[in-house]
Short mmCIF file of C-alpha atoms in Angstrom, two decimals:
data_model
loop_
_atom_site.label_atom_id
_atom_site.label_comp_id
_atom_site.label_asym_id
_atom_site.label_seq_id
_atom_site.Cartn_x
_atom_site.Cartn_y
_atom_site.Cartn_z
CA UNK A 1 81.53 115.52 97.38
CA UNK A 2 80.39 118.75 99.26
CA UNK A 3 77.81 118.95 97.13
CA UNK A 4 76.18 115.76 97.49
CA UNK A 5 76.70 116.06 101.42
CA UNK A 6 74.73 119.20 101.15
CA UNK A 7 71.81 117.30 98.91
CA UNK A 8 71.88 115.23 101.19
CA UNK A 9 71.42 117.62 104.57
CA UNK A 10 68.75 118.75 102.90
CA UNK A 11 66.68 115.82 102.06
CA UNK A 12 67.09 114.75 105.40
CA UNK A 13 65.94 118.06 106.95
CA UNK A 14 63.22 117.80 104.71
CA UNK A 15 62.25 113.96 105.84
CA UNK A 16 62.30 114.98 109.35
CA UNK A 17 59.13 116.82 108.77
CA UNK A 18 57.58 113.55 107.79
CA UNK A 19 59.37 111.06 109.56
CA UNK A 20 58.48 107.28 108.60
CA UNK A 21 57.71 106.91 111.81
CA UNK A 22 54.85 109.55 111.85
CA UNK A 23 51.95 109.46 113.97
CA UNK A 24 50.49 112.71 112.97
CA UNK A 25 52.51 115.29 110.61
CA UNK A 26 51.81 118.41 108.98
CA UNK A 27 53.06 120.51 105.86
CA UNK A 28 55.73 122.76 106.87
CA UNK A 29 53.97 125.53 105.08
CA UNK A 30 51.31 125.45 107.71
CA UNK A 31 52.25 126.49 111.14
CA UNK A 32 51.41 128.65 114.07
CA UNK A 33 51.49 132.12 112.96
CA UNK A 34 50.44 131.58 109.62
CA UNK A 35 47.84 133.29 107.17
CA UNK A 36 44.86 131.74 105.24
CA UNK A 37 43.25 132.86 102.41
CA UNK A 38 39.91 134.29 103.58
CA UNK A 39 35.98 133.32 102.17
CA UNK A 40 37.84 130.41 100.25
CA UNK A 41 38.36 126.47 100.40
CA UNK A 42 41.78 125.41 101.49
CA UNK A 43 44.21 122.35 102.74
CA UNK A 44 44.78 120.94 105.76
CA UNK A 45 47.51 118.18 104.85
CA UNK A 46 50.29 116.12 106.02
CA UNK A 47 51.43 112.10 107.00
CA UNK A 48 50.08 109.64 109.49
CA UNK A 49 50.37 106.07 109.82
CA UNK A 50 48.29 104.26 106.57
CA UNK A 51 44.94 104.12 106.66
CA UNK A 52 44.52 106.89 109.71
CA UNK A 53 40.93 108.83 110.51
CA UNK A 54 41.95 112.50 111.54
CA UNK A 55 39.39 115.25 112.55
CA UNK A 56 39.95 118.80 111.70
CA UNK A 57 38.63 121.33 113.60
CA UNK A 58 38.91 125.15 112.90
CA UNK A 59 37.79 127.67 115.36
CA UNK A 60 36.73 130.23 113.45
CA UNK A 61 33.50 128.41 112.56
CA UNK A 62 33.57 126.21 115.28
CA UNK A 63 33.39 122.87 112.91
CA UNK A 64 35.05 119.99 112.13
CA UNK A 65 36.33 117.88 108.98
CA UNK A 66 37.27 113.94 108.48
CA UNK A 67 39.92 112.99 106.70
CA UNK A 68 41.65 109.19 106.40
CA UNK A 69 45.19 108.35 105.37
CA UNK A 70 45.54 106.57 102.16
CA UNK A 71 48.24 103.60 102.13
CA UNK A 72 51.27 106.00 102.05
CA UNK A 73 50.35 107.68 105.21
CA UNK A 74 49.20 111.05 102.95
CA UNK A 75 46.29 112.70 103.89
CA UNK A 76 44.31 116.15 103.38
CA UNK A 77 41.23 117.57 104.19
CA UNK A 78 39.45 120.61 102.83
CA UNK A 79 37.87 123.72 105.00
CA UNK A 80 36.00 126.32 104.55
CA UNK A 81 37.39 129.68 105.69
CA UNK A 82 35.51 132.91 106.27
CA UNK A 83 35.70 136.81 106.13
CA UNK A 84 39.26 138.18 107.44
CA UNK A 85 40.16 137.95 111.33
CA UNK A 86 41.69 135.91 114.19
CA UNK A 87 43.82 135.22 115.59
CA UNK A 88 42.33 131.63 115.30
CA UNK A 89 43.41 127.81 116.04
CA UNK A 90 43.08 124.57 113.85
CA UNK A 91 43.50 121.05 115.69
CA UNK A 92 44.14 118.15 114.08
CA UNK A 93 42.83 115.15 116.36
CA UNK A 94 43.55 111.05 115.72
CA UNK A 95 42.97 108.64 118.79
CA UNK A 96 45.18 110.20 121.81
CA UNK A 97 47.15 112.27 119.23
CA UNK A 98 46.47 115.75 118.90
CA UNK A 99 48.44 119.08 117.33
CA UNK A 100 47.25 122.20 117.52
CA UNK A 101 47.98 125.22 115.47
CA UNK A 102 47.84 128.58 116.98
CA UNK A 103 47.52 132.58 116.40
CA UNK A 104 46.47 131.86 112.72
CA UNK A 105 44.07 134.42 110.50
CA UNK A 106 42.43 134.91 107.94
CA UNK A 107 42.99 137.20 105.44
CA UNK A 108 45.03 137.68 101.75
CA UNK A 109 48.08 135.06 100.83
CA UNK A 110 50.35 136.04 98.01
CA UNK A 111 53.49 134.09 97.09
CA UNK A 112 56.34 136.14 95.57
CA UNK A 113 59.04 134.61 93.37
CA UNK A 114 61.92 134.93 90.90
CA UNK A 115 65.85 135.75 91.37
CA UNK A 116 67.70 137.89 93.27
CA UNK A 117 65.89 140.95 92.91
CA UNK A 118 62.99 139.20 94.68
CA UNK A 119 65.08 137.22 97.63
CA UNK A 120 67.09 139.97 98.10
CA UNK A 121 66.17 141.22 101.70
CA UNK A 122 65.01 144.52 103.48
CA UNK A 123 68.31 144.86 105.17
CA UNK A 124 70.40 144.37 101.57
CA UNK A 125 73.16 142.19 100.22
CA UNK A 126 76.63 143.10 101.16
CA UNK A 127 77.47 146.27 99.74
CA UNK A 128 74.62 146.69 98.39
CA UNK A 129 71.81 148.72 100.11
CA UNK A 130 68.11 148.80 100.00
CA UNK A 131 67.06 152.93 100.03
CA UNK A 132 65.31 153.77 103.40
CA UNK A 133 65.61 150.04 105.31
CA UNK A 134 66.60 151.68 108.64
CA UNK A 135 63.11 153.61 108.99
CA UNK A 136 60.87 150.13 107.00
CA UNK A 137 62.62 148.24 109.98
CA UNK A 138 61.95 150.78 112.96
CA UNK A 139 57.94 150.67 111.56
CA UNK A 140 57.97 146.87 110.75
CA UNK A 141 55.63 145.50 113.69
CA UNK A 142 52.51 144.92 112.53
CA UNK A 143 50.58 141.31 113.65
CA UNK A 144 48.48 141.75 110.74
CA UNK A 145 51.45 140.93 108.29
CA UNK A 146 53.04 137.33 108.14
CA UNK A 147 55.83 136.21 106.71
CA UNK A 148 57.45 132.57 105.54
CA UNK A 149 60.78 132.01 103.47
CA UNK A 150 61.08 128.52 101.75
CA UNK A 151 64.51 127.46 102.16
CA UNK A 152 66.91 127.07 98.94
CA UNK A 153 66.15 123.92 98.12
CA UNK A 154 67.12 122.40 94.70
CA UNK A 155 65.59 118.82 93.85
CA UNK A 156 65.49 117.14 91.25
CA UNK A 157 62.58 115.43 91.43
CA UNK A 158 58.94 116.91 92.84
CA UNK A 159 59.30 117.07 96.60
CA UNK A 160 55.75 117.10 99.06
CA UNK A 161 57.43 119.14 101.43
CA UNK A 162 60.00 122.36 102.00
CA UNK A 163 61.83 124.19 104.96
CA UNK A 164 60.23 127.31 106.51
CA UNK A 165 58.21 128.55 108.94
CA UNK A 166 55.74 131.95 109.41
CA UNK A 167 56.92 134.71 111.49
CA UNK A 168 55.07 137.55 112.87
CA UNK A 169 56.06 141.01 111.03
CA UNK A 170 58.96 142.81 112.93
CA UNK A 171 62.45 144.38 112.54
CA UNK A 172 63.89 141.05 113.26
CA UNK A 173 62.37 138.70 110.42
CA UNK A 174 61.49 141.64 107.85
CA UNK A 175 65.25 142.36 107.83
CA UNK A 176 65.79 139.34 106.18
CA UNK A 177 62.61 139.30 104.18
CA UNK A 178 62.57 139.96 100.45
CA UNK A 179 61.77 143.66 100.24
CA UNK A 180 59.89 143.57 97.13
CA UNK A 181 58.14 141.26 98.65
CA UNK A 182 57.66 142.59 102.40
CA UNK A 183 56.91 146.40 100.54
CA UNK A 184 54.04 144.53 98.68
CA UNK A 185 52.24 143.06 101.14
CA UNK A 186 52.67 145.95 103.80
CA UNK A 187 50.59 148.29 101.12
CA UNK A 188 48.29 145.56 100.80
CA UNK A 189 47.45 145.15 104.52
CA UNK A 190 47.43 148.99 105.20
CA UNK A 191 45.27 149.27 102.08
CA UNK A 192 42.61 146.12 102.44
CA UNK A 193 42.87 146.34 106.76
CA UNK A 194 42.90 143.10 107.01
CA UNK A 195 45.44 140.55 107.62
CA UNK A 196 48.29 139.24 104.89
CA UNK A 197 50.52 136.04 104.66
CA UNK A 198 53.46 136.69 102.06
CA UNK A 199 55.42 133.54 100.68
CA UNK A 200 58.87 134.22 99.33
CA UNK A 201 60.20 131.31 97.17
CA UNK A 202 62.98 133.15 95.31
CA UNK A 203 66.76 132.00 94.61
CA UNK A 204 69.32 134.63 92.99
CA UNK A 205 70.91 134.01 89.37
CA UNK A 206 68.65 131.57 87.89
CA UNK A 207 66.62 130.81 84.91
CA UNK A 208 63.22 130.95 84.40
CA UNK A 209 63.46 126.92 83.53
CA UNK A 210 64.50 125.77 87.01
CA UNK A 211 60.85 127.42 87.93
CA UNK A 212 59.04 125.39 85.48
CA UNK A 213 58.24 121.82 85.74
CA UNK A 214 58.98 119.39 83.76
CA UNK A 215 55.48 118.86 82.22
CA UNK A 216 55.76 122.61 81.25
CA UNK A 217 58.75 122.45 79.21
CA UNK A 218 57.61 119.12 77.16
CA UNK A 219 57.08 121.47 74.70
CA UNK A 220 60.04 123.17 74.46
CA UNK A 221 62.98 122.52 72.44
CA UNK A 222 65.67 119.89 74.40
CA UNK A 223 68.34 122.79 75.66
CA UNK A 224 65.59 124.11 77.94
CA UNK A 225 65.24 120.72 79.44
CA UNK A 226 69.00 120.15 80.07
CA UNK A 227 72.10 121.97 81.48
CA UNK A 228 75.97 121.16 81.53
CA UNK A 229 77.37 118.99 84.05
CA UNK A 230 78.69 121.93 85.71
CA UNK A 231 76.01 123.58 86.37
CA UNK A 232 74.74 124.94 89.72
CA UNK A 233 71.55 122.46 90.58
CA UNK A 234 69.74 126.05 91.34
CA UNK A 235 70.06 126.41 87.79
CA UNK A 236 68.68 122.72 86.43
CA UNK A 237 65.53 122.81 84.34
CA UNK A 238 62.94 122.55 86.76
CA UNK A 239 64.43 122.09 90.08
CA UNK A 240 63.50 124.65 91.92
CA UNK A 241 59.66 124.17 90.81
CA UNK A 242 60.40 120.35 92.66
CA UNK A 243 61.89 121.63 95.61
CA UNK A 244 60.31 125.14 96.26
CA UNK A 245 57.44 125.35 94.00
CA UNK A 246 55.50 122.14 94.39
CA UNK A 247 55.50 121.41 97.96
CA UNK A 248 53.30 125.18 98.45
CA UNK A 249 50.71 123.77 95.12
CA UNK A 250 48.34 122.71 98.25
CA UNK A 251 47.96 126.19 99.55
CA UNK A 252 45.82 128.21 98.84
CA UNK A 253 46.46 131.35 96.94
CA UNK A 254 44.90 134.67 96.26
CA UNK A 255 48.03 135.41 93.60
CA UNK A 256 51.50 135.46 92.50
CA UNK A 257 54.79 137.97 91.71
CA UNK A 258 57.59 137.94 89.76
CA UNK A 259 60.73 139.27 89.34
CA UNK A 260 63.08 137.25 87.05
CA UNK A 261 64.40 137.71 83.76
CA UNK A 262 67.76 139.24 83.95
CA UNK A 263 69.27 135.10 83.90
CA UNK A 264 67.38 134.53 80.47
CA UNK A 265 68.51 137.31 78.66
CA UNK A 266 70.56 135.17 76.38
CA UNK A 267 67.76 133.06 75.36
CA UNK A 268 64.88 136.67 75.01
CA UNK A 269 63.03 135.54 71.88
CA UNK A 270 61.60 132.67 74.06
CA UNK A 271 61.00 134.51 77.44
CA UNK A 272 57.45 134.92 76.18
CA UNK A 273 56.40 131.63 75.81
CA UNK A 274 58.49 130.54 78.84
CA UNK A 275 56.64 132.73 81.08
CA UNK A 276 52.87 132.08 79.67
CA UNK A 277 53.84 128.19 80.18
CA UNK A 278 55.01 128.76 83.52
CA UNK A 279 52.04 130.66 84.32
CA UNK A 280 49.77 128.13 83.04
CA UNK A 281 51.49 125.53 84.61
CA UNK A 282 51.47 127.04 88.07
CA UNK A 283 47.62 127.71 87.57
CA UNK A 284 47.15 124.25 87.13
CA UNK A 285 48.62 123.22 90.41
CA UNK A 286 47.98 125.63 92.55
CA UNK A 287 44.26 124.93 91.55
CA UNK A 288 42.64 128.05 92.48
CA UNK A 289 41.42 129.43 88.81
CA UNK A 290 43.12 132.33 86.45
CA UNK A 291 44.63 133.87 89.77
CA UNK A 292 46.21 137.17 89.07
CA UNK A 293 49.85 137.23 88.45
CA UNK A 294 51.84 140.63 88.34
CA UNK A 295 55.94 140.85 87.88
CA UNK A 296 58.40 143.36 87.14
CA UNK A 297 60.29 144.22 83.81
CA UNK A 298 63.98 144.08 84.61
CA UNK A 299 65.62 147.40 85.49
CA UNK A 300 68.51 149.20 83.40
CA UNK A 301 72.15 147.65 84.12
CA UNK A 302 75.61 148.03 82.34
CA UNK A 303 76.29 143.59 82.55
CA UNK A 304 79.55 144.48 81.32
CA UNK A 305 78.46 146.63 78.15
CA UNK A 306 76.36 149.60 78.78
CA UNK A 307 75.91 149.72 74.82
CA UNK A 308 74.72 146.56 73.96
CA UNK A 309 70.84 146.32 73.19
CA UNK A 310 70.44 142.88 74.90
CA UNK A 311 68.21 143.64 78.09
CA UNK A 312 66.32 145.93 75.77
CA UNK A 313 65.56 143.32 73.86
CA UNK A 314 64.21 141.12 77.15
CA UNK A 315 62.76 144.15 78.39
CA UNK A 316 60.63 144.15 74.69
CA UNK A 317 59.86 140.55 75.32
CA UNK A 318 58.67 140.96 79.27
CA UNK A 319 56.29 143.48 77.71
CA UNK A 320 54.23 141.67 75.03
CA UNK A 321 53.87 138.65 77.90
CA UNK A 322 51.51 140.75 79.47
CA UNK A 323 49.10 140.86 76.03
CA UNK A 324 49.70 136.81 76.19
CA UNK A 325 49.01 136.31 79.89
CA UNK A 326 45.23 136.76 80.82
CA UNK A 327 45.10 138.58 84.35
CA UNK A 328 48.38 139.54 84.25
CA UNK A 329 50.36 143.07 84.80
CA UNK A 330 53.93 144.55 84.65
CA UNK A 331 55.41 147.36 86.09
CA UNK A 332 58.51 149.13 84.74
CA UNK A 333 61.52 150.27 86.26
CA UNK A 334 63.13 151.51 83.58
CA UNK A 335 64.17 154.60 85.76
CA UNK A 336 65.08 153.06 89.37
CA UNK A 337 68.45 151.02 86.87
CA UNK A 338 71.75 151.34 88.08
CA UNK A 339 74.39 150.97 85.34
CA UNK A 340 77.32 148.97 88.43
CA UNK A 341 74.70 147.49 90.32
CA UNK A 342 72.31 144.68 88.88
CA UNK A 343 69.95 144.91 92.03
CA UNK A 344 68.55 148.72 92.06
CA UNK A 345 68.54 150.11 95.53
CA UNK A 346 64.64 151.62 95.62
CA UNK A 347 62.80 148.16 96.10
CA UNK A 348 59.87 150.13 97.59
CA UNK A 349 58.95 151.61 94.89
CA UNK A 350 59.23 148.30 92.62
CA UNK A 351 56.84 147.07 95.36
CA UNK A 352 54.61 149.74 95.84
CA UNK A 353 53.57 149.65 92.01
CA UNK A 354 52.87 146.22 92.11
CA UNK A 355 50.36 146.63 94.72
CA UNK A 356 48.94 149.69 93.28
CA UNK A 357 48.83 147.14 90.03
CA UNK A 358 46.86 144.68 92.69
CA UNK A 359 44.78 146.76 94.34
CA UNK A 360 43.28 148.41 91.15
CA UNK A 361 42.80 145.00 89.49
CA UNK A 362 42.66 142.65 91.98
CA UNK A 363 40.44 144.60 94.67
CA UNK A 364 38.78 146.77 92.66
CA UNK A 365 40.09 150.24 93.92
CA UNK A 366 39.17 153.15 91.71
CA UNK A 367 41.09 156.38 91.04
CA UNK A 368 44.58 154.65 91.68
CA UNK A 369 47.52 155.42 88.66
CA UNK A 370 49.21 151.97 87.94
CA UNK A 371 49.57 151.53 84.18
CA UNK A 372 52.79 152.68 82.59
CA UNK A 373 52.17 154.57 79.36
CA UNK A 374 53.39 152.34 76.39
CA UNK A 375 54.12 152.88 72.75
CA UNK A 376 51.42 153.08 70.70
CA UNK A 377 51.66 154.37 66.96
CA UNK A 378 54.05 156.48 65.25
CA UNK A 379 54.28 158.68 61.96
CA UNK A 380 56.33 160.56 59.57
CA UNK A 381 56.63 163.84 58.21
CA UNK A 382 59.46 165.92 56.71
CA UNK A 383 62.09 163.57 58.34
CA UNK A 384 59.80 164.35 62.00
CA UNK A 385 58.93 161.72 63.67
CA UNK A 386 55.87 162.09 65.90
CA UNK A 387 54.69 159.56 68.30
CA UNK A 388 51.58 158.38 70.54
CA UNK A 389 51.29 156.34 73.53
CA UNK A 390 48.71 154.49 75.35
CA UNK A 391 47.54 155.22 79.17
CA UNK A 392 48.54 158.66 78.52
CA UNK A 393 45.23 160.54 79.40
CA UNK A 394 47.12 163.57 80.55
CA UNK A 395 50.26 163.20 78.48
CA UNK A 396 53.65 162.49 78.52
CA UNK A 397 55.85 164.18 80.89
CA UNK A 398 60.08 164.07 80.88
CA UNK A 399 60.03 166.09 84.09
CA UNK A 400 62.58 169.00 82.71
CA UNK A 401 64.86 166.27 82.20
CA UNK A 402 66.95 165.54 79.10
CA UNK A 403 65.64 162.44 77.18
CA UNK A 404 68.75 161.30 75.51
CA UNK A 405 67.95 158.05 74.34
CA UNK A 406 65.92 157.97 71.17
CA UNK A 407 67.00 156.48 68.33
CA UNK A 408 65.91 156.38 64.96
CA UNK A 409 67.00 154.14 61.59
CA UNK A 410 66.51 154.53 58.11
CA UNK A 411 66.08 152.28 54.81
CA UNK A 412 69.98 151.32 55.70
CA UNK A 413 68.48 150.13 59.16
CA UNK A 414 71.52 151.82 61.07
CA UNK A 415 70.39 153.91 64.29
CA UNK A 416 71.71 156.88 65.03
CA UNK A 417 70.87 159.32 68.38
CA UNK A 418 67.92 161.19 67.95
CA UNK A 419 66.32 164.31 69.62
CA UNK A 420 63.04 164.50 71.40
CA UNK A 421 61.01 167.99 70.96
CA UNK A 422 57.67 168.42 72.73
CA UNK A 423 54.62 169.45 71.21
CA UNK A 424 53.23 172.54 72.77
CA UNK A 425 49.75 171.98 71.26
CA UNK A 426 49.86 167.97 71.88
CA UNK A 427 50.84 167.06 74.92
CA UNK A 428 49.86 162.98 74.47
CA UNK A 429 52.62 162.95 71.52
CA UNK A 430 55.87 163.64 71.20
CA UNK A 431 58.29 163.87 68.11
CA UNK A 432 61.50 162.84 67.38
CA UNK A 433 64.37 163.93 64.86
CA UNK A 434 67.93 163.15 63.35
CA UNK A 435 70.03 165.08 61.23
CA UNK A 436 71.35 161.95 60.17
CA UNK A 437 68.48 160.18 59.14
CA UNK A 438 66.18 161.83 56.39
CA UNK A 439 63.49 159.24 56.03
CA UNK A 440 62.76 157.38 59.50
CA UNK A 441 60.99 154.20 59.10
CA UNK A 442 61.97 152.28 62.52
CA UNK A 443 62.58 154.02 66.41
CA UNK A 444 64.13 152.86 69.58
CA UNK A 445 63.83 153.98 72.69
CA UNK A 446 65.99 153.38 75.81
CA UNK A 447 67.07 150.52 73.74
CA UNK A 448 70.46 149.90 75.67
CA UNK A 449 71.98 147.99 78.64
CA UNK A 450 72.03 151.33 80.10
CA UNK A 451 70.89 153.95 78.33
CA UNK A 452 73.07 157.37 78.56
CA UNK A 453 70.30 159.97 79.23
CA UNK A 454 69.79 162.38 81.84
CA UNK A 455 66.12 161.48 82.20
CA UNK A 456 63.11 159.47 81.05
CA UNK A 457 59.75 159.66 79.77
CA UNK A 458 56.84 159.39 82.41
CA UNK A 459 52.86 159.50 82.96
CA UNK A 460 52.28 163.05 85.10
CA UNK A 461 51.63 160.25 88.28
CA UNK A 462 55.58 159.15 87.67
CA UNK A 463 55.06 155.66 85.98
CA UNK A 464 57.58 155.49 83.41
CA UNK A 465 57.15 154.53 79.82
CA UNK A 466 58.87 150.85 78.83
CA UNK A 467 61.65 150.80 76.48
CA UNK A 468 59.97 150.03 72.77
CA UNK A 469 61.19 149.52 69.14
CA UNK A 470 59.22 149.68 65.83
CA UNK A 471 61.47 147.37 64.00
CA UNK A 472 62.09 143.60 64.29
CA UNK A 473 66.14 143.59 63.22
#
């Protein structure tokens, strides 16, 4: 009964914004204060009465659009937008009626999503902190950084609208911002100097399905299109794509990111196709082309068994996505894990290396370090194994730390702990032994929940190297 009164607050929060009485409406996602995606086409859209001639004017060119209501009161007009600036103003004008939308600009629009580790906010979760929020908060004014947080909103079928509204960066409304997000998009604006609009759409503990719609899981098998009966409706097969995904398809875009996984780790062997679907499927709506989409590989945590293997395996799986996914990009955080605490506390740093990710592929910047080395060959000799990596033009560094958590398996195909030695003469390789295991044919590395080690392996810029295997047990 609570339940369905809550469903039911919702929807009617959400009708208010098009009552059926409407004159003129507008999309909550479009407000004063908001940000629009610069040198591009975008929406204008919203309800009148049927069959309803609106004008459109936007000031930053001075010109005006026509658009007419079709029988169910929709409507939407297109404009053109040009280089960054504002603030500006858009009216929307039928007969006496008029609404006017103020202190907008132009500039870059990202929308962030996935599970807790994206909603959770600058100022933290209880007991649970976010490294250095007092000082982000006492530097968080900045006009030139916008901010709008779609309510939780599970539906369960495709909904035309959501609750939020844009907000102005400042202590107040960062604090409750996703940090991931807000650390993001304040690199971004610092780096590109011009204005940014950041749209969080993000809901803690759920599965990559409730993001997907149901045309995007048609071809999945049926126990990724259905739940239990007692299931949260957060965590339904594609309801939070109906009631926090769909209504923001009409705005325009420059890109998306993601931070989800740890709910699907059950289910790993189909993240990858899960995710390219998704991303497909989103590209389709949103209907701005192959826009770049950049997410994080879940961090180290115990979930009850520091020992078992299963995030590794995700982690594995998060990885080759990226091969599968054109315009696409990951960033590891293998070493910001905590082994009690399933949201790590440095979310700047998950943030900053997504815009570094961004701003080399996206914008073009030269020079920048944002690629994680990864595993790229291996051999054997004398029971030594000696491996190479990718994106390791200067080499592999463990930063006089202890790498404890190598593996390595014989014929038998039972790992035991193996130790790292560095190679004086070879610094883009490293080797790896056991006196256990005479003839190595398969390696793991950081191939645990949490892996017991006193240190990683890193680029010399600090990006850490993804857990990897060589075998497929």
């Amino acid at each position: 009964m609570k339940k369905a009164k809550i469903k039911l607050l919702l929807l009617c929060l959400i009708f208010s914004i098009f009552p059926a009485n409407a004159q003129i409406k507008i999309a909550s996602v479009l407000g004063n204060n908001m940000v629009l995606q610069r040198n591009s086409e975008v929406k204008i859209w919203g309800k009148a009465d049927p069959n309803k001639s609106l004008k459109i004017t936007t000031s930053w060119n001075k010109a005006s659009v026509t658009a007419v209501s079709n029988e169910n009161g929709d409507w939407v007009a297109k404009v053109k937008t040009t280089e960054a600036g504002g603030p500006y103003t858009v009216s929307i004008e039928s007969g006496k009626e008029k609404i006017k939308l103020e202190n907008i600009l132009l500039g870059e629009v990202w929308l962030c999503s996935g599970q807790s580790n994206m909603e959770m906010p600058v100022i933290g979760f209880p007991y649970q902190p976010i490294i250095g929020s007092a000082e982000t908060l006492l530097q968080a004014d900045n006009q030139n950084l916008r901010l709008f947080t779609v309510q939780k909103t599970p539906m369960s079928t495709p909904q035309d609208n959501c609750i939020g509204k844009w907000e102005v960066s400042n202590a107040e409304t960062v604090s409750k911002f996703s940090a991931v997000g807000y650390y993001y998009a304040r690199l971004l604006q610092q780096k590109l100097n011009v204005p940014v609009g950041i749209i969080c759409s993000s809901v803690g503990g759920t599965p990559i399905q409730a993001w997907m719609s149901s045309k995007a899981l048609d071809t999945f098998p049926e126990s990724f299109k259905k739940s239990s009966p007692e299931a949260r409706d957060q965590n339904r097969p594609s309801y939070l794509y109906n009631g926090m995904i769909n209504p923001l398809v009409n705005y325009a875009i420059k890109g998306i990111i993601w931070y989800q996984g740890e709910a699907n780790r059950a289910n790993y062997k189909d993240y990858t196709d899960l995710q390219k679907a998704m991303v497909n499927s989103w590209r389709a709506d949103f209907g701005v082309g192959e826009f770049p989409f950049y997410y994080v590989q879940i961090a180290p945590y115990a979930y009850g068994d520091s020992e078992s293997p299963l995030s590794a395996f995700m982690q594995v799986e998060q990885l080759k996505a990226m091969a599968l996914i054109p315009n696409s990009g990951m960033v590891c955080t293998l070493d910001l894990g905590s082994e009690y605490w399933i949201h790590p506390a440095d979310k700047e740093t998950v943030g900053k290396r997504l815009a570094v990710w961004s701003l080399s592929e996206t914008y073009g910047f030269k020079g920048l370090s944002y690629k994680s080395p990864t595993f790229k060959s291996f051999e054997v000799k004398d029971s030594i194994v000696t491996i190479s990596f990718n994106n390791a033009e200067l080499g592999i560094t463990d930063f006089d730390k202890s790498v404890d958590c190598f593996e390595l398996a014989g014929e038998d195909k039972i790992f035991y702990p193996a130790k790292m030695i560095k190679m004086n003469n070879e610094f883009r390789k490293i080797q790896v032994i056991s006196d256990k295991v005479k003839a190595p044919v398969a390696i793991r590395y950081a191939f645990k929940n949490f892996p017991r080690t006193q240190g990683y392996l890193f680029s010399t810029t600090g990006l850490p190297v993804p857990s990897f295997r060589t075998d497929d047990y």
